Coordinates of C-alpha atoms and ligand atoms in Angstrom, one line a residue:
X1 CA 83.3 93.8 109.0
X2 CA 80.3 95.7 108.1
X3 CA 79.4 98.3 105.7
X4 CA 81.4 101.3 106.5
X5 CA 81.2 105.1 105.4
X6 CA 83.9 106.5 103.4
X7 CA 84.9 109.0 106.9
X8 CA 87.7 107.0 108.0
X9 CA 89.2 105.8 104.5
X10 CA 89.4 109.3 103.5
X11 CA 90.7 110.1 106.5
X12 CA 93.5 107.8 106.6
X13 CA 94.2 108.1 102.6
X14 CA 93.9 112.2 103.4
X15 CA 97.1 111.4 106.2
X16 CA 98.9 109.0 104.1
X17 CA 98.6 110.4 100.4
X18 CA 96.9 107.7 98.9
X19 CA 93.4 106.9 97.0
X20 CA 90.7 104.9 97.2
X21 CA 88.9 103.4 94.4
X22 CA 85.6 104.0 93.7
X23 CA 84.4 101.7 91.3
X24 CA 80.9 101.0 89.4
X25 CA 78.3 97.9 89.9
X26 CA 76.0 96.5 87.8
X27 CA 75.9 93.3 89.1
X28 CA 76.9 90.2 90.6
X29 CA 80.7 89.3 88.6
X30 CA 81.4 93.0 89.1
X31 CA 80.9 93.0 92.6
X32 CA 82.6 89.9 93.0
X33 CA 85.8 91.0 90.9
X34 CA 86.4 93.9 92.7
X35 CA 85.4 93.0 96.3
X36 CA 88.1 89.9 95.7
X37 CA 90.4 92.0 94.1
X38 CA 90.3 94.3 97.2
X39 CA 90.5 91.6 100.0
X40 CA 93.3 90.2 98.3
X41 CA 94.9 93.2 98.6
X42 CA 94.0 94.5 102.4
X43 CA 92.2 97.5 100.8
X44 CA 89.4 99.7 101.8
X45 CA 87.0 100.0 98.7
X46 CA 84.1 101.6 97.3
X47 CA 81.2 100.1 95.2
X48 CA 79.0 102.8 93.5
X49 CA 76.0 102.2 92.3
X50 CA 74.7 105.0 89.4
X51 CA 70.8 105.4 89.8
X52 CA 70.8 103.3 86.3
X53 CA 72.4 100.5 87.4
X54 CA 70.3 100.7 90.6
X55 CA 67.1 100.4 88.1
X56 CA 69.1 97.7 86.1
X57 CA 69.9 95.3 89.2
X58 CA 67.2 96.5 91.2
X59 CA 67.3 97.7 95.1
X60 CA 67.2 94.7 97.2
X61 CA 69.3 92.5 94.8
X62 CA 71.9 95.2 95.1
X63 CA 72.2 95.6 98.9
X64 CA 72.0 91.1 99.3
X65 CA 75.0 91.1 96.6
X66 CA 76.9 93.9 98.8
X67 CA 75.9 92.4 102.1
X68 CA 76.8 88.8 100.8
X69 CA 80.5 90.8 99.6
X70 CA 81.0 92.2 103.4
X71 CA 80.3 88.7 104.9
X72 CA 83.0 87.1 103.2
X73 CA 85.6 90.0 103.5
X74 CA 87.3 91.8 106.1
X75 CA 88.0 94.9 104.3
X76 CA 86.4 98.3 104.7
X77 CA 83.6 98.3 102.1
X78 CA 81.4 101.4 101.7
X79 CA 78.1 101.7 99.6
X80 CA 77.7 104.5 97.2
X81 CA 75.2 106.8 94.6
X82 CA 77.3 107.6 91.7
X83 CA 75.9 110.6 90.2
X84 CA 72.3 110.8 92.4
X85 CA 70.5 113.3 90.9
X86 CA 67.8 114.8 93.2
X87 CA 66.8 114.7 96.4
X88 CA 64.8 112.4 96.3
X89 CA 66.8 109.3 94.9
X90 CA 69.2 110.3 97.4
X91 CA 66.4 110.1 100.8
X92 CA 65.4 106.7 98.7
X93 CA 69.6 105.2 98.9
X94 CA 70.0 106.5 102.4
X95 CA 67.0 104.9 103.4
X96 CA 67.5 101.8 102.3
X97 CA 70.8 101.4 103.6
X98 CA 73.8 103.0 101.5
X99 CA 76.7 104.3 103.7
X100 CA 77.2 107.2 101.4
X101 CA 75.7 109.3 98.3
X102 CA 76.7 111.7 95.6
X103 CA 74.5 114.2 95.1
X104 CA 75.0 116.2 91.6
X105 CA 73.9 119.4 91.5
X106 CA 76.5 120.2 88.9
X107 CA 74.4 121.2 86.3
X108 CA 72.3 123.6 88.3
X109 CA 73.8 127.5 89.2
X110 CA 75.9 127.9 92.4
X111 CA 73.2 129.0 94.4
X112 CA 71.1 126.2 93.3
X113 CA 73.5 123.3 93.6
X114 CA 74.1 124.4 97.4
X115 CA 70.3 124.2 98.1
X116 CA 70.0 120.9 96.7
X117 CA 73.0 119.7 98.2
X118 CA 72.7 121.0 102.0
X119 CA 69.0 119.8 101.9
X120 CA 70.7 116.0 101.2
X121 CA 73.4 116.4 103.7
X122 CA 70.8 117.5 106.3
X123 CA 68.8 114.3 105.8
X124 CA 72.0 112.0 105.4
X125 CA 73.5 113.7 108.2
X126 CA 70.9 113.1 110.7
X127 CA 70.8 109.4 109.8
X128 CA 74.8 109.0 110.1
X129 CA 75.4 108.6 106.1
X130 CA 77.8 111.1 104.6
X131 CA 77.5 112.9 100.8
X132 CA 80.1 113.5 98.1
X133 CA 78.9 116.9 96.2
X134 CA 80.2 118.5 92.7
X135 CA 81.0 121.6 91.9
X136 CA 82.3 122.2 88.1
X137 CA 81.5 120.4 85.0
X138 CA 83.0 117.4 84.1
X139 CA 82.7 116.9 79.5
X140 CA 81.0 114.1 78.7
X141 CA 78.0 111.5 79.4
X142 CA 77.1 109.5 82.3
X143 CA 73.7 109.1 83.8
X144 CA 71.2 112.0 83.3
X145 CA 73.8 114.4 82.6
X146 CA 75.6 114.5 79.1
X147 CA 78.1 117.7 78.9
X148 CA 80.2 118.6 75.4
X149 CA 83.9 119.7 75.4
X150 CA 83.0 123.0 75.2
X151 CA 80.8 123.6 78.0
X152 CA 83.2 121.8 80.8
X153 CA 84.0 124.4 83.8
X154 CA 87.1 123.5 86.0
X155 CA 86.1 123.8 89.7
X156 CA 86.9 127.4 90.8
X157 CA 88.8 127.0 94.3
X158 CA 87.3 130.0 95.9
X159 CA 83.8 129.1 95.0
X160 CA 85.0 125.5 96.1
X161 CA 85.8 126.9 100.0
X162 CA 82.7 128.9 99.8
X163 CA 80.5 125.6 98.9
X164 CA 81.9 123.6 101.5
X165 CA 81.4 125.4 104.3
X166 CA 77.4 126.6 103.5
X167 CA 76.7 123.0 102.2
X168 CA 78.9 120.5 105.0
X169 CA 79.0 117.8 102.2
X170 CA 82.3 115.6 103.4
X171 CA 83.3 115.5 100.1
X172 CA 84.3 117.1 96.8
X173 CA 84.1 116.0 92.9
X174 CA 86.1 118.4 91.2
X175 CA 86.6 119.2 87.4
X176 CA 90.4 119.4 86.3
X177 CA 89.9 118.2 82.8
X178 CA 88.5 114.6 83.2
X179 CA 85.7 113.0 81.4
X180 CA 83.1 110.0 81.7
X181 CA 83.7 107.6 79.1
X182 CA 86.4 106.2 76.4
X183 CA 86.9 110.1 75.1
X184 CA 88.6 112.0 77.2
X185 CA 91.4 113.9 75.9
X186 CA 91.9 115.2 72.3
X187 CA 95.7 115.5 72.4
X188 CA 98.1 115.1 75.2
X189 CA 96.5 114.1 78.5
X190 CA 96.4 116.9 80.6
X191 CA 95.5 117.5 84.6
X192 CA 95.0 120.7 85.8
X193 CA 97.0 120.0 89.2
X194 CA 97.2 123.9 89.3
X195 CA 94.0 124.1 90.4
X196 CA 93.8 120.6 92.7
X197 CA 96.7 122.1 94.4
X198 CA 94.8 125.7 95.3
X199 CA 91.5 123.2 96.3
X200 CA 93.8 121.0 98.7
X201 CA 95.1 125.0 100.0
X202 CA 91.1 126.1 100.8
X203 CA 90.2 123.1 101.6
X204 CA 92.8 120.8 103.6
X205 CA 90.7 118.3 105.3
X206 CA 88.3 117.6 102.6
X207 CA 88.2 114.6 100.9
X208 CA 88.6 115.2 97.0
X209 CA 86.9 113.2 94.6
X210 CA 88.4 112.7 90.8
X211 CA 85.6 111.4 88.3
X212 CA 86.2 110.3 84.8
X213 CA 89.8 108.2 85.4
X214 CA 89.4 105.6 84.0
X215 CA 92.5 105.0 82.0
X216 CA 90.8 103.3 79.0
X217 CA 93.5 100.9 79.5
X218 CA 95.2 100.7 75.7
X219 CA 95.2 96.8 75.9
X220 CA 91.5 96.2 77.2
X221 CA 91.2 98.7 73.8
X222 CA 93.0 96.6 71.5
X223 CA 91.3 93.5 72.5
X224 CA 88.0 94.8 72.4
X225 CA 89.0 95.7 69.1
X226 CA 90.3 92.9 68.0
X227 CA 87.3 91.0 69.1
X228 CA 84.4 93.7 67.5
X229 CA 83.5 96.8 66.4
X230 CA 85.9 99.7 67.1
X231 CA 85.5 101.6 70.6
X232 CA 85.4 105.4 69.5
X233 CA 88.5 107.9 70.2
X234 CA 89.2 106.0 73.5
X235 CA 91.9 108.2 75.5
X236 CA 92.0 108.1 78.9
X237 CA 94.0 109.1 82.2
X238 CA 97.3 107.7 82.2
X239 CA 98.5 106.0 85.6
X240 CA 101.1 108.2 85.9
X241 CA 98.4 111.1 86.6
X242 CA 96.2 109.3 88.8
X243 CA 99.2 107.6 90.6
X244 CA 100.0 112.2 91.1
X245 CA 96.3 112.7 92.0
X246 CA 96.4 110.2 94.5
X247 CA 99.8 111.6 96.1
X248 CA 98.2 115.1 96.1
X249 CA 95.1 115.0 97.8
X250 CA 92.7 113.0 96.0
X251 CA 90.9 110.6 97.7
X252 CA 88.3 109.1 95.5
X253 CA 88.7 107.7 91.8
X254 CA 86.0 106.5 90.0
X255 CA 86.3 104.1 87.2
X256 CA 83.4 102.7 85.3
X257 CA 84.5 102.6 81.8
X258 CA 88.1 100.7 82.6
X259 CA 85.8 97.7 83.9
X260 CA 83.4 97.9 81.0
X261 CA 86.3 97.2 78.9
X262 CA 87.9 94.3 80.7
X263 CA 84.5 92.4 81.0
X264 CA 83.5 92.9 77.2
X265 CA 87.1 92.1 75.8
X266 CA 86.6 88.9 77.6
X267 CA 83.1 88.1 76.7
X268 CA 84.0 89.3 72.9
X269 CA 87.4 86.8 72.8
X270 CA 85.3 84.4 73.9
X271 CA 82.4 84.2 71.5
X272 CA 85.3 85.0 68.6
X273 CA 87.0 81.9 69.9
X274 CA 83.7 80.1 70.1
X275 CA 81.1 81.3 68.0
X276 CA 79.0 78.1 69.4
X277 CA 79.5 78.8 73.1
X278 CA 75.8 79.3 74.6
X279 CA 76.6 78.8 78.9
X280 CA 77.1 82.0 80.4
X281 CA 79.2 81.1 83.1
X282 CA 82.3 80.6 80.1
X283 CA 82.1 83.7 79.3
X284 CA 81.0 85.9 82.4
X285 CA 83.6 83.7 84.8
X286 CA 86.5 84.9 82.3
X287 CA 85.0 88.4 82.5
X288 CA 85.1 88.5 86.2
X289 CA 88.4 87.6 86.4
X290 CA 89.8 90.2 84.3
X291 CA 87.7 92.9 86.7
X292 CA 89.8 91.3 89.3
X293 CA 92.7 91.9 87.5
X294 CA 91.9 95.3 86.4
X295 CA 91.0 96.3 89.4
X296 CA 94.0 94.9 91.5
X297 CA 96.1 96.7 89.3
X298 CA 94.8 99.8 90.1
X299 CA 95.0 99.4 93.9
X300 CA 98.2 97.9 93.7
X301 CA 100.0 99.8 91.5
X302 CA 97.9 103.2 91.0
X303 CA 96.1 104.2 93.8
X304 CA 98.5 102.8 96.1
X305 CA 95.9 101.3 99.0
X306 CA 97.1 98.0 99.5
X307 CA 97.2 96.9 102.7
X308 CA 95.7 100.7 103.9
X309 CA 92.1 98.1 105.4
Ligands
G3H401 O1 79.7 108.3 85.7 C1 78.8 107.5 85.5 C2 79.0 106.1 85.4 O2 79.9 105.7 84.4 C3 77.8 105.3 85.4 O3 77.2 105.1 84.1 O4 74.8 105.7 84.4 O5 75.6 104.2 82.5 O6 75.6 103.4 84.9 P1 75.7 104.6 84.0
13P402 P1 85.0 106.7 83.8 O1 84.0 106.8 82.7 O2 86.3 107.4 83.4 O3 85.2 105.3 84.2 O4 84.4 107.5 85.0 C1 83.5 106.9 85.9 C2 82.9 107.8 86.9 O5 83.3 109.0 87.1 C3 81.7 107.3 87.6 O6 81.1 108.3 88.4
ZN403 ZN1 81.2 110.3 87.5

């Protein structure tokens, strides 16, 4: 199957209350844990690519990797900007042969953010590639953007509509108190489904996108702990609430940090096991595996898409 957009995923996942997971690449065991976790498990899938990890991996090593994943797969796979933040890194992804981009104008006004964001989907639009856009502000730090507590805005719903229709991105990243990272909650977890709800009532048919869940998955924690130095305050989104996200109109979920954890437990167990070890392939091949594990876990059990390819 070839590269796909995300139009017909979202689609079907918008029909049949389920998610799609979104998750982030760096390089070749990522891709191949998740892509393999997917097939296994019939499921459409997204690979993002942050405009950091497109520097780290490079262009062309990125789209062989991706191409090499379709070839041996026949699963919907879409190509993805996490987080692009301008035009032009955008025009550069579209160009050279992403399916779909982010474009985050999140940190710009209202007025601002749709400028910047109609001017991509005009140029994706016309070349058949389709753009996730934000509107809120997610706490904490990703790429070029790095937000405290204090200064996160939920998405407003009415401003939400009103974006939608002047901009025509296909979809939406909306803030109802996630985070990027290990930190994301100082207490109890807590999900604004309030205002997802009155989103999914403006905005019926449009796919929404839910950044920041990663679950910081306690055991990935613990061994990374055990292993090394202490992962700071990690909290994260408990299944429960992304398994309610999915069922309630989200159709994206991005995880990053969740796979960070599983591939440097492994790596850390493994040098604390064997101080001496110097091939790569003993520790990376036990890091890759626990991606695949990770990430079936989350289709299978989480985002419910199994068998949705
Ligand atoms: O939300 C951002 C992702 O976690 C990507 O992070 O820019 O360090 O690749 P990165
Ligand atoms: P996490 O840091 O929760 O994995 O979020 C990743 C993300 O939103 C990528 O865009
Ligand atoms: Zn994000």
């Amino acid at each position: 199957m070839a590269l796909v957009t995300t139009k017909e995923m979202f689609e079907k996942s918008m029909k049949e209350h389920f998610a799609i997971g979104a998750f982030n690449v760096n390089n070749m065991e990522i891709i191949q844990g998740i892509v393999t976790a997917a097939n296994e498990e019939k499921s459409p899938v997204i690979l993002q690519v942050s405009s950091s990890a497109r520097k780290y991996a490079g262009h062309r090593y990125l789209m062989k990797m991706v191409e090499a994943a379709v070839e041996e797969t026949d699963i919907p796979i879409a190509l993805h900007l996490d987080h692009g933040p301008d035009f032009e890194t955008c025009k550069s992804c579209i160009d050279g042969g992403f399916t779909s981009v982010m474009i985050d104008g999140s940190k710009y006004s209202f007025e601002e953010n749709i400028a910047l964001t109609k001017q991509v989907v005009d140029y994706a639009h016309e070349r058949g590639v389709v753009v996730e856009a934000e509107l809120g502000k997610l706490a904490g730090i990703e790429d070029d953007v790095n937000v405290a507590a204090s200064d996160a805005i939920y998405t407003d719903p009415d401003q939400a509509e009103e974006f939608v229709k002047r901009t025509g991105c296909d979809s939406l990243a909306i803030a109802i108190g996630t985070s990027h990272g290990a930190y994301k909650f100082k207490g109890e977890a807590k999900l604004r489904f309030d205002i997802l709800q009155k989103v999914k009532e403006k905005l019926p048919n449009t796919p929404i996108v839910l950044h920041g869940a990663s679950t910081v998955i306690p055991e990935l924690v613990e061994m990374c702990n055990r292993f090394g130095g202490d992962i700071p305050g990690a909290k994260g989104v408990p299944d429960e609430m992304l398994k309610q996200a999915g069922q309630n109109g989200v159709s994206k979920i991005n995880v990053d940090t969740d796979l960070r954890l599983a591939m440097t437990a492994q790596i850390r167990r493994v040098f604390a096991e064997k101080p001496s070890e110097f091939d790569p392939r003993k520790y990376l091949a036990p890091a890759r595996d626990a991606i695949k594990e990770t990430v079936q876990h989350k289709i299978h059990d989480v985002f419910c898409s199994s068998g949705k390819a």
